[in-house]
């Protein structure tokens, strides 16, 4: 497993704790580091993602709501909701990460941490976000996993 994938796993777990248990991202990151001693590269990447999602959470949620027809954000599985926040953050604010990588990584996280339906659900929303919010250079290739 690559350091960035491990970083995304850490970020998802931290965001989940913030979302569900109300633990601040800083506390959750600190506890994770203290108890699990992750590789420094993975942890640094996770911290970047968590800080970005924390800073842009309202905007990310607005975009997710826009493309999740018939699913209120509050009714989504907490894992799916936080995977989407991570991936939409990457798609919109991390030009150093190719969109295909962000989407594929999100689908992998959904397979690892979500329900049986999570990978398709996450992929569908992220594909719509990509095509309508990111891929405005006339690029209509499908990024579906």
Coordinates of C-alpha atoms in Angstrom, one line a residue:
X1 CA 0.0 0.0 0.0
X2 CA 1.4 3.4 -1.0
X3 CA 1.9 6.2 1.5
X4 CA -0.8 8.4 -0.1
X5 CA -3.4 5.6 0.1
X6 CA -2.4 5.1 3.8
X7 CA -2.7 8.9 4.3
X8 CA -6.2 8.9 2.8
X9 CA -7.2 6.0 5.1
X10 CA -5.9 8.0 8.1
X11 CA -7.7 11.2 6.9
X12 CA -10.9 9.3 6.5
X13 CA -10.7 7.9 10.0
X14 CA -10.0 11.3 11.5
X15 CA -12.8 13.0 9.5
X16 CA -15.1 10.2 10.6
X17 CA -14.3 10.9 14.3
X18 CA -14.9 14.6 13.8
X19 CA -18.2 14.0 12.0
X20 CA -19.6 11.3 14.2
X21 CA -18.0 11.7 17.6
X22 CA -17.4 15.4 17.6
X23 CA -13.7 15.0 18.3
X24 CA -11.7 18.0 16.8
X25 CA -9.6 17.1 13.8
X26 CA -6.5 18.2 15.8
X27 CA -7.3 15.9 18.7
X28 CA -8.1 13.0 16.4
X29 CA -4.9 13.4 14.4
X30 CA -2.9 13.6 17.6
X31 CA -4.5 10.5 19.1
X32 CA -4.0 8.6 15.8
X33 CA -0.3 9.5 15.7
X34 CA 0.3 8.7 19.4
X35 CA -1.5 5.3 19.4
X36 CA -0.7 3.9 15.9
X37 CA 2.6 5.5 14.9
X38 CA 1.9 5.8 11.2
X39 CA 4.6 6.4 8.6
X40 CA 5.5 10.1 8.6
X41 CA 4.8 10.6 4.9
X42 CA 1.3 9.1 5.2
X43 CA 0.6 11.1 8.3
X44 CA 1.8 14.4 6.7
X45 CA -0.4 13.7 3.7
X46 CA -3.4 12.9 6.0
X47 CA -2.9 16.1 7.9
X48 CA -2.9 18.1 4.7
X49 CA -6.1 16.5 3.5
X50 CA -7.8 16.9 6.9
X51 CA -6.9 20.5 7.2
X52 CA -8.1 21.2 3.6
X53 CA -11.4 19.5 4.2
X54 CA -11.9 21.3 7.5
X55 CA -11.2 24.6 5.9
X56 CA -13.6 24.0 2.9
X57 CA -16.2 21.7 4.5
X58 CA -19.2 24.0 3.9
X59 CA -18.3 24.3 0.2
X60 CA -17.6 20.6 -0.1
X61 CA -20.9 19.7 1.5
X62 CA -22.8 22.1 -0.8
X63 CA -21.2 20.5 -3.9
X64 CA -21.9 17.0 -2.6
X65 CA -25.6 18.0 -2.0
X66 CA -25.8 19.3 -5.5
X67 CA -24.9 16.0 -7.1
X68 CA -26.4 13.5 -4.7
X69 CA -29.9 13.5 -6.0
X70 CA -32.4 11.9 -3.6
X71 CA -29.8 11.6 -0.9
X72 CA -29.6 14.2 1.9
X73 CA -26.1 14.6 3.2
X74 CA -27.3 13.8 6.7
X75 CA -28.8 10.5 5.6
X76 CA -25.6 9.2 3.8
X77 CA -23.5 6.7 5.6
X78 CA -20.9 8.7 7.6
X79 CA -18.1 6.8 5.8
X80 CA -19.5 7.7 2.3
X81 CA -20.0 11.3 3.3
X82 CA -16.4 11.7 4.5
X83 CA -15.0 9.8 1.5
X84 CA -16.8 12.2 -0.7
X85 CA -15.5 15.2 1.2
X86 CA -12.0 14.0 0.8
X87 CA -12.3 13.3 -2.9
X88 CA -14.2 16.5 -3.8
X89 CA -11.5 18.4 -1.9
X90 CA -8.8 16.7 -3.9
X91 CA -10.7 17.2 -7.2
X92 CA -11.2 21.0 -6.6
X93 CA -8.2 22.0 -4.6
X94 CA -5.4 19.6 -5.2
X95 CA -4.2 20.1 -8.8
X96 CA -1.1 18.0 -8.0
X97 CA -3.4 14.9 -7.8
X98 CA -4.8 13.7 -11.1
X99 CA -8.7 13.5 -11.0
X100 CA -8.6 9.8 -12.0
X101 CA -6.4 9.1 -9.0
X102 CA -8.7 10.9 -6.6
X103 CA -11.8 9.1 -7.9
X104 CA -10.2 5.7 -8.0
X105 CA -8.8 6.1 -4.5
X106 CA -12.2 7.2 -3.2
X107 CA -13.8 4.1 -4.7
X108 CA -11.1 2.0 -3.0
X109 CA -11.8 3.6 0.3
X110 CA -15.5 3.0 -0.2
X111 CA -14.7 -0.7 -0.8
X112 CA -12.6 -0.9 2.3
X113 CA -14.8 1.1 4.7
X114 CA -18.3 1.5 3.2
X115 CA -21.2 -0.8 2.5
X116 CA -21.7 -3.0 -0.5
X117 CA -23.4 -0.1 -2.3
X118 CA -20.8 2.5 -1.4
X119 CA -18.3 2.1 -4.3
X120 CA -21.0 2.7 -6.9
X121 CA -22.6 5.5 -4.9
X122 CA -19.3 7.3 -4.4
X123 CA -18.2 6.8 -8.0
X124 CA -21.4 8.2 -9.4
X125 CA -21.3 11.4 -7.4
X126 CA -17.6 11.9 -8.0
X127 CA -18.0 11.3 -11.8
X128 CA -20.8 14.0 -11.9
X129 CA -18.6 16.4 -9.8
X130 CA -15.7 15.9 -12.1
X131 CA -17.7 16.4 -15.3
X132 CA -19.6 19.5 -14.1
X133 CA -17.2 21.2 -11.7
X134 CA -13.7 20.2 -12.7
X135 CA -13.5 18.9 -16.3
X136 CA -14.3 22.2 -18.0
X137 CA -11.5 22.0 -20.5
X138 CA -13.7 20.2 -23.0
X139 CA -12.6 16.9 -21.6
X140 CA -15.5 14.5 -21.5
X141 CA -13.6 11.3 -20.8
X142 CA -15.2 9.1 -18.2
X143 CA -13.2 8.8 -15.0
X144 CA -15.4 6.0 -13.6
X145 CA -13.5 3.3 -11.8

